[in-house]
């Protein structure tokens, strides 16, 4: 399990349930490495600003993380973490590698603004 203060997705079943129970979801699939930790920190910081988004992490090396690793949108990714944004269970954006607060906020605003983001 990742050592973050985010809610964890531990299995493919958890992943499916998270998507079913939440309209807007951001999942960061990674490790506790130098490219991933800053993204987890940004997610933790932004949770209060985006209460309509479910922020989750998932351990990249878990066999169940294949639900992220095998997405067509992640096929060409070479760097961790894989970050996937879902609206109504469908992928609306996917990114890889380190992202700062501005980059993550821009994606959240673009993809989830119509659902009432507190900006």
mmCIF file with all atom_site columns, C-alpha atoms in Angstrom:
data_model
loop_
_atom_site.group_PDB
_atom_site.id
_atom_site.type_symbol
_atom_site.label_atom_id
_atom_site.label_alt_id
_atom_site.label_comp_id
_atom_site.label_asym_id
_atom_site.label_entity_id
_atom_site.label_seq_id
_atom_site.pdbx_PDB_ins_code
_atom_site.Cartn_x
_atom_site.Cartn_y
_atom_site.Cartn_z
_atom_site.occupancy
_atom_site.B_iso_or_equiv
_atom_site.pdbx_formal_charge
_atom_site.auth_seq_id
_atom_site.auth_comp_id
_atom_site.auth_asym_id
_atom_site.auth_atom_id
_atom_site.pdbx_PDB_model_num
ATOM 1   C CA . UNK A 1 1   ? 0.000   0.000  0.000   1.00 0.00 ? 1   UNK A CA 1
ATOM 2   C CA . UNK A 1 2   ? 1.234   3.492  -0.803  1.00 0.00 ? 2   UNK A CA 1
ATOM 3   C CA . UNK A 1 3   ? 2.127   5.698  2.145   1.00 0.00 ? 3   UNK A CA 1
ATOM 4   C CA . UNK A 1 4   ? -0.057  8.692  1.306   1.00 0.00 ? 4   UNK A CA 1
ATOM 5   C CA . UNK A 1 5   ? -3.008  10.395 2.958   1.00 0.00 ? 5   UNK A CA 1
ATOM 6   C CA . UNK A 1 6   ? -5.156  9.694  -0.089  1.00 0.00 ? 6   UNK A CA 1
ATOM 7   C CA . UNK A 1 7   ? -7.785  6.991  -0.232  1.00 0.00 ? 7   UNK A CA 1
ATOM 8   C CA . UNK A 1 8   ? -6.255  3.868  -1.750  1.00 0.00 ? 8   UNK A CA 1
ATOM 9   C CA . UNK A 1 9   ? -7.554  1.684  -4.545  1.00 0.00 ? 9   UNK A CA 1
ATOM 10  C CA . UNK A 1 10  ? -6.336  -1.777 -3.577  1.00 0.00 ? 10  UNK A CA 1
ATOM 11  C CA . UNK A 1 11  ? -7.898  -3.973 -6.249  1.00 0.00 ? 11  UNK A CA 1
ATOM 12  C CA . UNK A 1 12  ? -9.577  -3.983 -9.633  1.00 0.00 ? 12  UNK A CA 1
ATOM 13  C CA . UNK A 1 13  ? -12.869 -4.379 -7.757  1.00 0.00 ? 13  UNK A CA 1
ATOM 14  C CA . UNK A 1 14  ? -12.123 -1.239 -5.681  1.00 0.00 ? 14  UNK A CA 1
ATOM 15  C CA . UNK A 1 15  ? -11.315 0.590  -8.916  1.00 0.00 ? 15  UNK A CA 1
ATOM 16  C CA . UNK A 1 16  ? -14.630 -0.400 -10.496 1.00 0.00 ? 16  UNK A CA 1
ATOM 17  C CA . UNK A 1 17  ? -16.561 0.538  -7.350  1.00 0.00 ? 17  UNK A CA 1
ATOM 18  C CA . UNK A 1 18  ? -14.805 3.920  -7.140  1.00 0.00 ? 18  UNK A CA 1
ATOM 19  C CA . UNK A 1 19  ? -15.779 4.712  -10.723 1.00 0.00 ? 19  UNK A CA 1
ATOM 20  C CA . UNK A 1 20  ? -19.349 3.555  -10.139 1.00 0.00 ? 20  UNK A CA 1
ATOM 21  C CA . UNK A 1 21  ? -19.778 5.569  -6.910  1.00 0.00 ? 21  UNK A CA 1
ATOM 22  C CA . UNK A 1 22  ? -18.171 8.843  -8.093  1.00 0.00 ? 22  UNK A CA 1
ATOM 23  C CA . UNK A 1 23  ? -18.874 10.953 -11.159 1.00 0.00 ? 23  UNK A CA 1
ATOM 24  C CA . UNK A 1 24  ? -15.397 12.540 -11.213 1.00 0.00 ? 24  UNK A CA 1
ATOM 25  C CA . UNK A 1 25  ? -12.288 10.583 -10.273 1.00 0.00 ? 25  UNK A CA 1
ATOM 26  C CA . UNK A 1 26  ? -8.546  11.254 -10.408 1.00 0.00 ? 26  UNK A CA 1
ATOM 27  C CA . UNK A 1 27  ? -6.357  8.169  -9.910  1.00 0.00 ? 27  UNK A CA 1
ATOM 28  C CA . UNK A 1 28  ? -2.601  8.430  -9.572  1.00 0.00 ? 28  UNK A CA 1
ATOM 29  C CA . UNK A 1 29  ? -1.018  5.024  -10.171 1.00 0.00 ? 29  UNK A CA 1
ATOM 30  C CA . UNK A 1 30  ? 2.589   5.000  -9.052  1.00 0.00 ? 30  UNK A CA 1
ATOM 31  C CA . UNK A 1 31  ? 5.200   4.185  -6.457  1.00 0.00 ? 31  UNK A CA 1
ATOM 32  C CA . UNK A 1 32  ? 6.749   6.082  -3.566  1.00 0.00 ? 32  UNK A CA 1
ATOM 33  C CA . UNK A 1 33  ? 9.356   7.555  -5.900  1.00 0.00 ? 33  UNK A CA 1
ATOM 34  C CA . UNK A 1 34  ? 10.607  11.046 -6.752  1.00 0.00 ? 34  UNK A CA 1
ATOM 35  C CA . UNK A 1 35  ? 8.270   11.530 -9.717  1.00 0.00 ? 35  UNK A CA 1
ATOM 36  C CA . UNK A 1 36  ? 5.174   10.240 -7.904  1.00 0.00 ? 36  UNK A CA 1
ATOM 37  C CA . UNK A 1 37  ? 5.382   11.767 -4.431  1.00 0.00 ? 37  UNK A CA 1
ATOM 38  C CA . UNK A 1 38  ? 4.921   15.365 -5.665  1.00 0.00 ? 38  UNK A CA 1
ATOM 39  C CA . UNK A 1 39  ? 1.747   14.352 -7.531  1.00 0.00 ? 39  UNK A CA 1
ATOM 40  C CA . UNK A 1 40  ? 0.315   12.719 -4.395  1.00 0.00 ? 40  UNK A CA 1
ATOM 41  C CA . UNK A 1 41  ? 1.107   15.917 -2.455  1.00 0.00 ? 41  UNK A CA 1
ATOM 42  C CA . UNK A 1 42  ? -0.677  18.066 -5.070  1.00 0.00 ? 42  UNK A CA 1
ATOM 43  C CA . UNK A 1 43  ? -3.702  15.769 -4.944  1.00 0.00 ? 43  UNK A CA 1
ATOM 44  C CA . UNK A 1 44  ? -3.836  15.970 -1.152  1.00 0.00 ? 44  UNK A CA 1
ATOM 45  C CA . UNK A 1 45  ? -3.651  19.763 -1.325  1.00 0.00 ? 45  UNK A CA 1
ATOM 46  C CA . UNK A 1 46  ? -6.363  20.078 -3.985  1.00 0.00 ? 46  UNK A CA 1
ATOM 47  C CA . UNK A 1 47  ? -8.956  17.790 -2.364  1.00 0.00 ? 47  UNK A CA 1
ATOM 48  C CA . UNK A 1 48  ? -10.525 20.666 -0.430  1.00 0.00 ? 48  UNK A CA 1
ATOM 49  C CA . UNK A 1 49  ? -10.795 22.860 -3.546  1.00 0.00 ? 49  UNK A CA 1
ATOM 50  C CA . UNK A 1 50  ? -12.425 20.091 -5.595  1.00 0.00 ? 50  UNK A CA 1
ATOM 51  C CA . UNK A 1 51  ? -14.862 18.294 -3.265  1.00 0.00 ? 51  UNK A CA 1
ATOM 52  C CA . UNK A 1 52  ? -16.747 16.938 -6.284  1.00 0.00 ? 52  UNK A CA 1
ATOM 53  C CA . UNK A 1 53  ? -13.674 14.930 -7.374  1.00 0.00 ? 53  UNK A CA 1
ATOM 54  C CA . UNK A 1 54  ? -12.629 11.640 -5.775  1.00 0.00 ? 54  UNK A CA 1
ATOM 55  C CA . UNK A 1 55  ? -8.834  11.670 -5.418  1.00 0.00 ? 55  UNK A CA 1
ATOM 56  C CA . UNK A 1 56  ? -7.324  8.171  -5.211  1.00 0.00 ? 56  UNK A CA 1
ATOM 57  C CA . UNK A 1 57  ? -3.975  6.448  -5.472  1.00 0.00 ? 57  UNK A CA 1
ATOM 58  C CA . UNK A 1 58  ? -3.123  2.951  -6.657  1.00 0.00 ? 58  UNK A CA 1
ATOM 59  C CA . UNK A 1 59  ? 0.107   1.000  -6.360  1.00 0.00 ? 59  UNK A CA 1
ATOM 60  C CA . UNK A 1 60  ? 1.635   0.604  -9.833  1.00 0.00 ? 60  UNK A CA 1
ATOM 61  C CA . UNK A 1 61  ? 3.239   -2.769 -9.094  1.00 0.00 ? 61  UNK A CA 1
ATOM 62  C CA . UNK A 1 62  ? 0.029   -4.406 -7.914  1.00 0.00 ? 62  UNK A CA 1
ATOM 63  C CA . UNK A 1 63  ? -1.302  -6.969 -10.403 1.00 0.00 ? 63  UNK A CA 1
ATOM 64  C CA . UNK A 1 64  ? -4.697  -5.237 -10.116 1.00 0.00 ? 64  UNK A CA 1
ATOM 65  C CA . UNK A 1 65  ? -3.162  -1.983 -11.408 1.00 0.00 ? 65  UNK A CA 1
ATOM 66  C CA . UNK A 1 66  ? -3.465  -3.534 -14.855 1.00 0.00 ? 66  UNK A CA 1
ATOM 67  C CA . UNK A 1 67  ? -6.818  -1.708 -14.981 1.00 0.00 ? 67  UNK A CA 1
ATOM 68  C CA . UNK A 1 68  ? -4.717  1.472  -15.288 1.00 0.00 ? 68  UNK A CA 1
ATOM 69  C CA . UNK A 1 69  ? -1.547  0.169  -16.979 1.00 0.00 ? 69  UNK A CA 1
ATOM 70  C CA . UNK A 1 70  ? -3.487  -1.489 -19.811 1.00 0.00 ? 70  UNK A CA 1
ATOM 71  C CA . UNK A 1 71  ? -5.712  1.442  -20.714 1.00 0.00 ? 71  UNK A CA 1
ATOM 72  C CA . UNK A 1 72  ? -5.342  2.477  -24.378 1.00 0.00 ? 72  UNK A CA 1
ATOM 73  C CA . UNK A 1 73  ? -4.753  6.049  -23.148 1.00 0.00 ? 73  UNK A CA 1
ATOM 74  C CA . UNK A 1 74  ? -1.692  4.853  -21.173 1.00 0.00 ? 74  UNK A CA 1
ATOM 75  C CA . UNK A 1 75  ? -0.225  2.579  -23.844 1.00 0.00 ? 75  UNK A CA 1
ATOM 76  C CA . UNK A 1 76  ? 2.613   4.938  -24.825 1.00 0.00 ? 76  UNK A CA 1
ATOM 77  C CA . UNK A 1 77  ? 3.489   6.131  -21.314 1.00 0.00 ? 77  UNK A CA 1
ATOM 78  C CA . UNK A 1 78  ? 7.102   5.614  -20.231 1.00 0.00 ? 78  UNK A CA 1
ATOM 79  C CA . UNK A 1 79  ? 7.286   7.491  -16.921 1.00 0.00 ? 79  UNK A CA 1
ATOM 80  C CA . UNK A 1 80  ? 5.561   7.153  -13.572 1.00 0.00 ? 80  UNK A CA 1
ATOM 81  C CA . UNK A 1 81  ? 3.084   7.979  -12.272 1.00 0.00 ? 81  UNK A CA 1
ATOM 82  C CA . UNK A 1 82  ? 0.225   7.238  -14.623 1.00 0.00 ? 82  UNK A CA 1
ATOM 83  C CA . UNK A 1 83  ? -2.545  9.689  -13.733 1.00 0.00 ? 83  UNK A CA 1
ATOM 84  C CA . UNK A 1 84  ? -6.008  9.029  -15.105 1.00 0.00 ? 84  UNK A CA 1
ATOM 85  C CA . UNK A 1 85  ? -9.034  11.317 -14.907 1.00 0.00 ? 85  UNK A CA 1
ATOM 86  C CA . UNK A 1 86  ? -12.488 9.742  -15.238 1.00 0.00 ? 86  UNK A CA 1
ATOM 87  C CA . UNK A 1 87  ? -15.912 11.319 -15.720 1.00 0.00 ? 87  UNK A CA 1
ATOM 88  C CA . UNK A 1 88  ? -18.905 9.010  -15.348 1.00 0.00 ? 88  UNK A CA 1
ATOM 89  C CA . UNK A 1 89  ? -16.643 5.965  -15.537 1.00 0.00 ? 89  UNK A CA 1
ATOM 90  C CA . UNK A 1 90  ? -14.953 6.989  -18.794 1.00 0.00 ? 90  UNK A CA 1
ATOM 91  C CA . UNK A 1 91  ? -11.374 8.206  -19.241 1.00 0.00 ? 91  UNK A CA 1
ATOM 92  C CA . UNK A 1 92  ? -11.367 11.895 -20.154 1.00 0.00 ? 92  UNK A CA 1
ATOM 93  C CA . UNK A 1 93  ? -7.633  12.526 -19.734 1.00 0.00 ? 93  UNK A CA 1
ATOM 94  C CA . UNK A 1 94  ? -4.493  10.566 -18.898 1.00 0.00 ? 94  UNK A CA 1
ATOM 95  C CA . UNK A 1 95  ? -1.006  11.876 -18.185 1.00 0.00 ? 95  UNK A CA 1
ATOM 96  C CA . UNK A 1 96  ? 2.311   10.454 -17.110 1.00 0.00 ? 96  UNK A CA 1
ATOM 97  C CA . UNK A 1 97  ? 5.299   11.655 -15.147 1.00 0.00 ? 97  UNK A CA 1
ATOM 98  C CA . UNK A 1 98  ? 5.535   14.443 -12.608 1.00 0.00 ? 98  UNK A CA 1
ATOM 99  C CA . UNK A 1 99  ? 2.924   17.217 -12.595 1.00 0.00 ? 99  UNK A CA 1
ATOM 100 C CA . UNK A 1 100 ? 2.770   20.379 -10.549 1.00 0.00 ? 100 UNK A CA 1
ATOM 101 C CA . UNK A 1 101 ? -0.252  21.988 -8.911  1.00 0.00 ? 101 UNK A CA 1
ATOM 102 C CA . UNK A 1 102 ? -0.892  24.259 -11.891 1.00 0.00 ? 102 UNK A CA 1
ATOM 103 C CA . UNK A 1 103 ? -0.903  21.405 -14.376 1.00 0.00 ? 103 UNK A CA 1
ATOM 104 C CA . UNK A 1 104 ? -3.222  19.248 -12.266 1.00 0.00 ? 104 UNK A CA 1
ATOM 105 C CA . UNK A 1 105 ? -5.537  22.207 -11.533 1.00 0.00 ? 105 UNK A CA 1
ATOM 106 C CA . UNK A 1 106 ? -5.761  23.040 -15.245 1.00 0.00 ? 106 UNK A CA 1
ATOM 107 C CA . UNK A 1 107 ? -6.863  19.480 -16.040 1.00 0.00 ? 107 UNK A CA 1
ATOM 108 C CA . UNK A 1 108 ? -9.364  19.407 -13.164 1.00 0.00 ? 108 UNK A CA 1
ATOM 109 C CA . UNK A 1 109 ? -10.805 22.760 -14.274 1.00 0.00 ? 109 UNK A CA 1
ATOM 110 C CA . UNK A 1 110 ? -11.024 21.695 -17.924 1.00 0.00 ? 110 UNK A CA 1
ATOM 111 C CA . UNK A 1 111 ? -12.505 18.249 -17.329 1.00 0.00 ? 111 UNK A CA 1
ATOM 112 C CA . UNK A 1 112 ? -14.642 18.755 -14.238 1.00 0.00 ? 112 UNK A CA 1
ATOM 113 C CA . UNK A 1 113 ? -15.581 22.466 -14.194 1.00 0.00 ? 113 UNK A CA 1
ATOM 114 C CA . UNK A 1 114 ? -19.061 21.793 -15.546 1.00 0.00 ? 114 UNK A CA 1
ATOM 115 C CA . UNK A 1 115 ? -19.855 19.850 -12.390 1.00 0.00 ? 115 UNK A CA 1
ATOM 116 C CA . UNK A 1 116 ? -19.487 22.821 -10.085 1.00 0.00 ? 116 UNK A CA 1
ATOM 117 C CA . UNK A 1 117 ? -15.847 23.198 -9.098  1.00 0.00 ? 117 UNK A CA 1
ATOM 118 C CA . UNK A 1 118 ? -15.290 25.757 -6.365  1.00 0.00 ? 118 UNK A CA 1
ATOM 119 C CA . UNK A 1 119 ? -12.831 27.961 -8.199  1.00 0.00 ? 119 UNK A CA 1
#
